[in-house]
Amino acid sequence: MSIKTTFLLAVLLALPSLPLHAQISDTILPNPNAVLLRKIWMIQGEAIGPNATTRVGDAAGSLFDVNQDSIQDFLVHVGKQSQWRLYLGAKPQPDTALVWTTIVAAPIPSYPVIGDFFGDGRRLVGFGQERFWDHPPNYRMYFYRLTSDSLPAQPLLIYDAEGQPTTTEGFGVDLDGDSADELITVLPVLLHDNQRSTNAEIWFYKGGPDFQVEQPTKIIVDEDENDDHAYSTAFADVDGDHYVDMVIGCGYPSGPKLKIWYGREGSPWNWTSTPDRVIALDTSIGINTPLTYADYDGDGKLDFAGRVFQVHNPGVFVYLSGSGKSFRSRSFSRDDAEVYFRTSQYGPLGSVGYLNDPQRKQEMLPLYGPKPRPLLFSATKDGIDPYFEAYFAGGLEETMAWFHRVPLRDCNGDGWDDFLSTDPKWGGFDQGIAIILAGGPYIPHDDPTVDVQELPAEGKSNAISIWPNPVCDRLNIAWHGRLQHSPARMTIHDLTGRLVASGATDGAVGAMQWNAAEIASGCYRLTVYDADGGMIASTQFIKQP
C-alpha cells in the first residue's frame, strides 16, 4: 500500500496476534512495541528542612468528582503530618495544590472507605484510625461529606469499634440491593471480657435512611482462629449471578484458605458464620489470598489470577470466565487454568484498571517483578497475550515498591483511566512518593516545543488532538476516550478537494499517525468521521518540507 493513500495506526498498546494458551506458553515475552507508561503527576517527601514531609503515600485512595468538573479526584496520606490530603484532577494533568486536609494519624485501612450509606446519592468518605495511644487501644473511623460547596473541618459521623483495637478493612457496598450501601468493617483481632481472640469478625451496618454506626446490624464470626496471620476480604460478584459475594482469605495456622459466602436474595442478613465454599490453598492451586480478580477478557464476568512459587513449576495462572467454567464448581487447580505464564520472577500486582479500554470492559493484567516493572498485559479472544503491552521504567521512581495501588477513573480530562501508586518507604529517611501513570495515548502537553491543536466535539474542548502543525514527517491524531461517537474513519484532502489519504481506525485505540514525508508542501484538511459517516471534527493543517 502507498503511504500517500493509507493511514498508519500508532497503536497505543500493541496487540500482537499470537494467542496464549496454558499448554503452549512457557515464558513472559518482551515486546519491542510496548508502551512506556508515562508519569503525569508526582509528589514526594523531603527528608530535611522546614517543609520536611516524610512517609508520603502511607495510605491513598480514589475519591469521586468532588468539584463536579467530570474529572476524578483522589487522596494521599502523609505519615509524618498524619494528614489526609485531597487533590483535584485537572486538564491536562492533576493539580499538586492541596484543596482540603484532615488530621488522621495511624490510618487503617490504608484507603478511604466510601459509600452512599444513607441512600440519598450523597457519598460519605471515611478515614480509619488505629488509636494505639488510648488506654485500652481503640479504633475509630471518621466520616465526612465532601461536596463542591462544602469541605467540612468536622466529621458528620464517627464510627467507634466499641473498645476493639483495630479494624483492618472497611467497605461501602450495597449488599442487599436497596440502593443504599452497607458499611462493612473487618476486625481480625478482638477483645472479649479482656480476653484476646483471633477469630475474626465481620460487622455489617445496614444502609438506608436510618443508617447508624452505633451497633452492627449483623456479625459474622470466622470459625477458624487466624493467630495474627494476614487477613483479606473482597466483595464482588465472583460467580456472575448479579449478587455481591463475600470472599475472605487468611494464611491460617492450618494452611491458607479462601472462604466464600455467595450473595442471594436476602443476603447478607441471611448469611451465617459457615461459608458456602472453602478453598484450601496449596501449590496445586493457582489462586492466592488475597484473591486477585478483574474482568480480563471483557465478557462482563470476573476472571482470577494467582501465583505459585513451586520450585519446579513456578508461574502465574489465570482462570477466565469466558471458558464457561463456574467459580462455584471449578477446581482452580493449576491444570485447570486457561492461561499460564511460566515465571519465577513475576507475580500478580492486583488491579490497575482499564488503562487501554475507554469503554471500561476489559482490565489489564499487571505483573510485578524485576525491572522494568510492572508489566501490563491485554487479553484477546483467545486468552491473554504473552507479549506485554505496557511497562513502567522511571528514573528514581523505579526503585519504588508499589505498596499502595489505586486504579483511577480519568483524572486528567482525556477520557482514559489512570493509575495511582505510592511507596511510603521510598527514598532516604522514608521520604515517600506518590505518582500517577496515565492511560490512553500520549499527547505532548508536557513538551513546550510542541503545539497541540485541540478540536471540540460533543461538548468536549479536547475531543480530537493533532500535532505538530505545521507537520514535516508525521501527523499525530489522538482522541478523547469518552466520545459517544468514536472515530471510525479519517480523510485528508488538499485545497482542491482531491483525496490525498483515508483510512479506518479503531475508536478504542485512541491514536493514529499519518506519514506525510513524501507529500507536497501546502495546506490540507483533516476530517474525522464516526461509524455512521457523521463528521466529528475537521481542521486545516500545513505540510512543510
XYZ file of C-alpha atoms in Angstrom:
545
model
C 0.000 0.000 0.000
C 1.183 3.504 -0.770
C 1.998 5.628 2.264
C 0.382 8.508 0.391
C -3.031 6.877 0.475
C -3.031 4.930 3.742
C -3.161 5.861 7.422
C -0.699 4.001 9.625
C -2.005 3.141 13.088
C 0.151 4.190 16.008
C -1.383 1.685 18.389
C -1.488 2.823 21.997
C -0.953 -0.672 23.338
C 0.285 -3.056 20.685
C -1.826 -6.202 20.431
C 0.182 -8.990 18.791
C -1.815 -11.766 17.195
C -0.143 -14.696 18.943
C -2.640 -16.186 21.424
C -1.633 -17.616 24.766
C -2.898 -20.999 25.913
C -1.908 -22.823 29.077
C -0.348 -25.671 27.130
C 1.879 -23.701 24.724
C 3.250 -20.668 26.565
C 6.181 -21.091 28.915
C 7.507 -17.575 29.463
C 6.816 -13.877 29.597
C 7.968 -12.431 26.292
C 9.440 -8.979 25.654
C 7.542 -6.703 23.325
C 9.599 -4.144 21.364
C 6.418 -2.117 20.800
C 5.394 -1.980 24.464
C 4.305 1.414 25.692
C 6.235 3.126 28.471
C 3.628 4.259 30.990
C 4.095 7.968 31.398
C 4.095 9.840 34.661
C 1.677 12.793 34.692
C 1.688 13.678 38.407
C 4.059 13.180 41.334
C 4.609 14.323 44.894
C 7.489 13.178 47.059
C 8.639 13.734 50.598
C 11.520 15.866 51.773
C 13.872 14.436 54.364
C 15.161 17.693 55.838
C 14.269 21.352 56.023
C 11.297 23.342 57.341
C 8.911 21.646 54.915
C 10.104 18.097 55.538
C 7.314 15.637 54.796
C 8.230 12.009 55.194
C 6.229 8.843 54.564
C 4.294 10.372 51.676
C 1.777 7.820 50.475
C 1.494 5.570 53.530
C -2.177 5.470 52.514
C -4.008 6.526 49.356
C -7.296 6.147 47.542
C -9.531 7.215 44.701
C -12.365 9.562 45.517
C -15.104 10.843 43.206
C -15.709 14.066 41.318
C -15.842 16.385 44.326
C -15.861 19.677 42.409
C -18.168 18.346 39.661
C -15.886 19.036 36.718
C -16.261 15.474 35.327
C -12.696 14.588 36.351
C -11.716 12.100 39.083
C -10.244 13.411 42.354
C -8.086 11.427 44.797
C -6.480 11.326 48.257
C -2.949 10.741 49.544
C -1.932 10.426 53.203
C 1.358 11.800 54.547
C 2.520 9.886 57.602
C 4.692 12.445 59.377
C 1.967 15.087 59.226
C -0.732 12.466 59.971
C -2.655 14.166 57.211
C -5.071 13.026 54.516
C -4.734 15.371 51.518
C -7.307 15.887 48.795
C -6.045 16.588 45.266
C -8.176 17.534 42.285
C -7.943 16.040 38.842
C -7.457 18.612 36.095
C -6.574 19.091 32.419
C -4.018 18.236 31.102
C -2.667 16.802 34.370
C -3.875 16.720 38.005
C -3.042 19.596 40.311
C -0.454 19.243 43.096
C -2.103 22.004 45.155
C -3.972 20.945 48.280
C -7.668 21.787 48.453
C -8.583 20.043 51.736
C -6.837 18.202 54.552
C -7.796 16.403 57.727
C -5.571 15.098 60.515
C -5.907 11.326 60.978
C -2.897 9.564 62.500
C -2.214 5.833 62.125
C -4.511 5.368 59.092
C -6.007 1.890 58.896
C -7.212 0.761 56.427
C -4.697 2.326 54.051
C -7.504 3.726 51.876
C -10.654 5.824 52.382
C -13.953 3.977 52.879
C -16.562 5.486 50.568
C -20.270 4.784 50.360
C -23.770 6.164 49.839
C -24.773 4.879 53.252
C -27.987 6.898 53.627
C -29.109 6.036 50.078
C -29.659 9.700 49.200
C -26.980 9.895 46.497
C -24.538 11.795 48.714
C -21.484 9.715 49.471
C -19.544 9.786 52.731
C -15.771 9.382 52.956
C -14.441 7.520 55.988
C -10.886 7.612 57.365
C -9.958 4.877 59.838
C -7.613 5.382 62.767
C -5.926 2.826 64.998
C -5.743 4.692 68.304
C -2.956 2.725 69.981
C -2.336 5.646 72.366
C -5.729 5.154 74.010
C -5.944 3.007 77.150
C -7.015 0.440 76.229
C -6.280 0.862 72.498
C -9.354 1.711 70.456
C -10.379 2.146 66.832
C -12.396 4.891 65.141
C -13.443 5.864 61.632
C -14.339 9.471 60.809
C -16.899 10.069 58.060
C -17.011 13.343 56.106
C -19.418 14.551 53.455
C -17.261 16.245 50.807
C -19.085 18.270 48.150
C -18.269 21.066 45.730
C -19.636 23.670 48.153
C -18.661 22.055 51.460
C -15.287 20.723 52.612
C -16.020 20.473 56.341
C -13.481 20.558 59.142
C -15.513 18.214 61.343
C -16.814 14.710 60.549
C -20.516 14.029 60.113
C -20.317 10.619 61.826
C -17.766 8.801 63.970
C -17.654 5.016 63.953
C -16.300 3.631 67.218
C -15.327 -0.041 67.404
C -16.615 -0.314 70.963
C -13.199 -0.721 72.567
C -11.849 -3.077 69.900
C -8.212 -2.409 68.971
C -8.359 -2.368 65.187
C -10.390 -2.615 62.013
C -8.035 -3.528 59.196
C -10.517 -3.297 56.319
C -13.640 -1.319 55.573
C -16.076 -1.268 52.659
C -19.095 0.586 51.385
C -21.118 -1.897 49.299
C -24.809 -2.310 48.509
C -25.210 -5.948 49.502
C -28.988 -6.199 49.744
C -29.912 -4.325 46.556
C -31.850 -1.448 48.144
C -29.645 1.282 46.543
C -28.054 2.181 49.873
C -24.552 0.987 50.703
C -23.861 -1.122 53.747
C -20.819 -0.313 55.882
C -18.726 -3.435 56.437
C -15.767 -3.498 58.818
C -13.355 -6.386 59.351
C -11.837 -6.982 62.793
C -9.204 -9.757 62.732
C -8.365 -9.401 66.444
C -10.908 -8.698 69.200
C -11.131 -8.296 72.954
C -13.985 -10.052 74.761
C -14.020 -9.594 78.548
C -10.340 -8.646 78.330
C -9.592 -11.907 76.536
C -7.861 -11.618 73.162
C -9.458 -13.550 70.290
C -8.166 -14.112 66.747
C -11.492 -15.418 65.467
C -12.040 -12.528 63.071
C -15.422 -10.829 62.942
C -17.100 -9.028 60.058
C -19.505 -6.320 61.208
C -22.328 -5.213 58.904
C -24.221 -1.921 59.293
C -27.350 -1.690 57.149
C -27.528 1.300 54.821
C -30.620 3.422 54.301
C -32.371 6.473 55.801
C -31.806 5.052 59.298
C -28.094 4.294 58.797
C -26.175 4.304 62.080
C -22.754 3.166 63.296
C -23.512 2.560 66.975
C -24.493 -1.111 66.717
C -23.779 -3.686 63.968
C -26.880 -4.994 62.208
C -25.183 -8.351 61.770
C -21.916 -10.013 62.798
C -20.250 -12.975 61.109
C -17.541 -14.768 63.064
C -14.748 -16.629 61.297
C -14.808 -20.172 62.673
C -11.007 -20.517 62.358
C -8.549 -18.628 64.518
C -6.092 -16.654 62.418
C -3.378 -16.336 65.102
C -2.393 -12.935 63.648
C -1.883 -14.279 60.131
C -2.645 -11.807 57.335
C -6.353 -11.367 56.652
C -8.012 -10.091 53.463
C -11.592 -9.551 52.335
C -13.231 -8.888 48.973
C -16.799 -8.049 47.942
C -17.595 -8.780 44.299
C -19.898 -10.832 42.088
C -17.448 -13.703 41.726
C -19.924 -16.212 40.269
C -21.676 -13.924 37.775
C -25.235 -14.184 39.181
C -25.557 -10.395 39.803
C -25.451 -10.750 43.578
C -22.464 -9.479 45.559
C -20.450 -12.264 47.182
C -18.002 -12.093 50.088
C -14.575 -13.733 49.981
C -12.280 -13.763 52.993
C -8.755 -15.110 52.879
C -6.168 -15.846 55.510
C -2.951 -17.769 55.963
C -4.386 -19.749 58.845
C -2.042 -21.856 61.017
C -3.593 -24.920 59.383
C -2.838 -23.513 55.925
C -4.124 -20.692 53.739
C -7.790 -20.723 52.743
C -10.349 -18.733 50.842
C -13.859 -18.748 52.287
C -16.803 -17.684 50.135
C -20.308 -16.550 51.013
C -22.479 -16.373 47.881
C -24.878 -13.485 47.519
C -28.568 -14.300 47.100
C -31.992 -12.894 47.878
C -31.892 -11.655 51.464
C -28.125 -11.594 51.864
C -26.124 -10.643 53.822
C -28.793 -10.745 56.515
C -29.391 -14.478 55.956
C -25.702 -15.408 55.865
C -24.370 -17.498 58.734
C -20.850 -17.885 60.087
C -20.467 -21.016 57.962
C -19.239 -20.181 54.440
C -20.786 -21.648 51.292
C -17.415 -22.779 49.964
C -13.906 -23.180 51.347
C -10.877 -23.468 49.043
C -7.732 -24.770 50.717
C -4.735 -23.177 49.025
C -1.550 -25.135 48.352
C 0.915 -25.458 45.473
C -1.647 -27.433 43.457
C -3.973 -24.375 43.395
C -3.283 -21.353 41.185
C -5.038 -18.615 43.200
C -3.943 -16.932 46.399
C -5.017 -14.843 49.322
C -5.750 -12.024 48.833
C -7.846 -13.056 45.849
C -6.771 -11.311 42.630
C -9.670 -10.698 40.255
C -10.737 -8.489 37.344
C -12.541 -8.797 34.023
C -9.567 -9.512 31.778
C -11.490 -10.988 28.825
C -14.238 -8.349 28.659
C -17.230 -10.679 28.987
C -18.718 -8.869 31.978
C -17.729 -11.578 34.461
C -14.741 -11.730 36.771
C -11.575 -13.661 35.999
C -8.983 -14.728 38.578
C -5.203 -14.784 38.750
C -2.641 -16.141 41.180
C 0.959 -17.158 41.621
C 2.556 -20.493 42.500
C 6.068 -20.469 43.972
C 6.762 -24.176 43.493
C 10.431 -24.619 42.624
C 9.977 -26.960 39.652
C 6.862 -25.380 38.155
C 6.548 -21.718 39.193
C 4.287 -19.335 37.397
C 1.244 -17.127 37.144
C -2.092 -18.803 36.467
C -5.185 -17.088 35.073
C -8.721 -18.504 35.142
C -11.008 -16.919 32.555
C -14.780 -16.800 32.907
C -15.045 -16.939 29.106
C -14.167 -20.611 29.359
C -17.690 -21.239 30.659
C -16.431 -22.804 33.891
C -18.249 -21.647 37.019
C -16.458 -20.152 40.002
C -18.699 -22.261 42.204
C -17.579 -25.572 40.766
C -14.195 -25.187 39.097
C -11.213 -26.540 40.983
C -8.682 -23.739 40.409
C -6.027 -26.392 40.087
C -3.013 -25.386 38.018
C -4.106 -27.722 35.218
C -7.499 -26.014 35.140
C -6.084 -22.575 34.244
C -6.750 -21.121 30.798
C -3.526 -19.090 30.873
C -0.126 -19.952 32.291
C 2.945 -17.734 32.463
C 5.972 -19.795 33.400
C 7.981 -17.398 35.565
C 9.658 -17.358 38.951
C 10.201 -13.594 38.860
C 6.787 -12.011 38.307
C 3.535 -12.183 40.219
C 0.085 -10.529 40.024
C 0.113 -6.918 41.169
C -3.604 -6.592 41.874
C -5.714 -4.210 39.811
C -4.617 -1.298 37.621
C -7.997 -0.726 35.968
C -8.919 -0.021 32.358
C -5.842 1.839 31.134
C -6.334 0.878 27.483
C -10.108 0.446 27.285
C -12.190 3.642 27.406
C -15.375 1.537 27.417
C -14.216 0.041 30.740
C -14.992 -3.536 29.774
C -11.570 -5.162 29.878
C -8.931 -4.589 32.537
C -5.240 -5.111 32.034
C -3.387 -7.858 33.911
C -0.425 -6.353 35.806
C 2.540 -8.481 36.844
C 5.241 -7.162 39.155
C 8.851 -8.237 39.328
C 12.334 -7.114 38.224
C 13.000 -4.093 36.027
C 11.161 -2.978 34.018
C 8.235 -3.085 36.367
C 5.376 -3.529 36.353
C 4.405 -5.274 33.101
C 0.830 -4.959 31.808
C -0.884 -7.460 29.541
C -4.031 -7.241 27.426
C -6.450 -10.068 26.791
C -7.556 -11.306 23.386
C -10.474 -13.529 22.451
C -8.099 -16.473 22.844
C -6.751 -15.610 26.269
C -4.033 -13.202 27.346
C -1.225 -12.249 25.039
C 2.247 -13.339 26.209
C 3.778 -10.096 24.938
C 3.348 -7.326 27.483
C 1.772 -4.177 26.057
C 2.923 -1.613 28.616
C 5.541 -1.224 31.314
C 6.914 1.311 33.751
C 10.592 2.219 33.988
C 11.021 5.650 35.507
C 14.021 7.476 36.895
C 14.499 7.394 40.646
C 10.846 6.334 40.933
C 11.841 2.963 39.504
C 13.058 1.994 42.967
C 9.590 2.378 44.497
C 7.965 -0.786 45.795
C 4.361 -0.036 44.706
C 2.966 -0.507 48.206
C -0.432 1.024 47.511
C -2.017 0.690 44.070
C -5.151 2.647 43.210
C -6.988 2.443 39.865
C -8.404 5.853 38.993
C -11.034 6.953 36.569
C -9.933 9.726 34.238
C -8.055 12.279 36.381
C -6.512 14.395 33.584
C -9.543 15.009 31.383
C -8.582 12.902 28.364
C -11.317 10.288 28.860
C -8.914 7.437 29.664
C -8.474 5.802 33.064
C -5.289 6.392 35.070
C -3.390 4.694 37.910
C -2.062 5.970 41.255
C 0.736 4.195 43.116
C 2.573 5.119 46.318
C 5.536 3.929 48.382
C 5.936 5.495 51.875
C 9.417 3.970 52.313
C 10.826 5.399 49.091
C 13.993 7.500 49.333
C 16.300 8.230 52.208
C 14.681 8.693 55.625
C 11.477 7.181 54.208
C 10.578 10.317 52.280
C 7.839 8.523 50.374
C 6.456 9.091 46.907
C 3.142 9.091 45.036
C 2.859 9.040 41.244
C 0.064 8.831 38.691
C 0.560 6.969 35.425
C -1.710 7.892 32.541
C -3.779 5.561 30.424
C -4.622 6.333 26.820
C -2.454 7.781 24.055
C 0.398 10.144 24.768
C -0.370 13.759 23.883
C 2.702 16.005 24.383
C 1.153 18.656 26.605
C 4.326 18.396 28.707
C 6.560 19.430 25.777
C 6.621 23.227 25.351
C 8.182 22.856 21.889
C 5.086 21.074 20.530
C 1.890 22.973 19.772
C -1.031 20.577 20.268
C -4.163 21.690 18.419
C -7.399 20.572 20.070
C -10.688 20.272 18.201
C -14.041 20.439 20.028
C -16.851 17.909 19.660
C -19.684 16.572 21.822
C -19.141 19.384 24.309
C -15.503 18.415 24.891
C -12.885 21.009 24.039
C -10.231 18.320 23.595
C -12.247 15.741 21.635
C -9.610 15.457 18.881
C -5.935 16.434 19.266
C -3.472 16.837 16.401
C 0.241 17.699 16.385
C 2.522 19.033 15.101
C 1.036 21.746 12.929
C 2.852 22.555 10.694
C 3.960 18.966 10.064
C 7.041 17.731 8.245
C 7.127 13.959 8.620
C 4.245 12.530 10.649
C 0.930 13.979 11.723
C -0.366 12.593 15.019
C -4.085 12.322 15.743
C -5.453 11.296 19.156
C -8.912 11.442 20.654
C -10.791 11.641 23.920
C -11.624 8.259 25.438
C -15.228 9.130 26.323
C -16.606 10.238 22.972
C -20.120 8.985 22.373
C -19.270 8.652 18.689
C -15.709 7.382 18.431
C -13.583 7.994 15.311
C -14.019 5.264 12.713
C -12.601 6.875 9.567
C -10.360 9.798 8.672
C -9.654 11.571 5.411
C -7.145 14.148 4.212
C -7.875 16.368 1.191
C -5.873 19.123 -0.436
C -7.466 22.516 -1.020
C -8.696 21.477 -4.469
C -10.793 18.760 -2.797
C -8.587 15.912 -4.042
C -8.440 12.959 -1.647
C -4.848 12.512 -0.509
C -5.302 9.858 2.200
C -8.016 7.964 4.013
C -8.214 5.111 6.457
C -10.294 3.301 9.031
C -9.412 3.289 12.705
C -10.368 1.548 15.905
C -12.015 4.045 18.238
C -10.759 2.155 21.284
C -7.107 2.502 20.245
C -7.006 6.232 20.766
C -4.363 7.384 18.276
C -3.276 7.331 14.642
C -0.346 8.644 12.613
C -0.188 9.826 9.020
C 3.163 9.575 7.279
C 3.397 12.843 5.386
C 7.093 12.765 4.489
C 6.519 12.341 0.736
C 3.547 14.688 0.494
C 3.962 18.012 -1.301
C 4.084 21.127 0.856
C 0.850 23.045 1.203
C -2.404 23.321 3.087
C -4.552 20.218 3.752
C -7.798 19.396 5.575
C -8.220 16.562 8.054
C -11.772 15.278 8.624
C -12.756 12.723 11.268
C -15.932 10.620 10.864
C -17.813 8.250 13.148
C -19.054 4.779 12.234
C -22.271 6.187 10.742
C -20.401 8.585 8.493
C -21.179 11.630 10.602
C -18.451 14.227 10.811
C -16.914 14.536 14.282
C -14.400 17.295 13.566
C -12.469 18.933 10.744
C -9.480 21.259 10.581
C -6.770 22.537 8.269
C -3.064 21.959 8.777
C 0.129 22.911 6.990
C 2.600 20.476 5.435
C 6.141 21.800 5.334
C 9.212 20.378 3.533
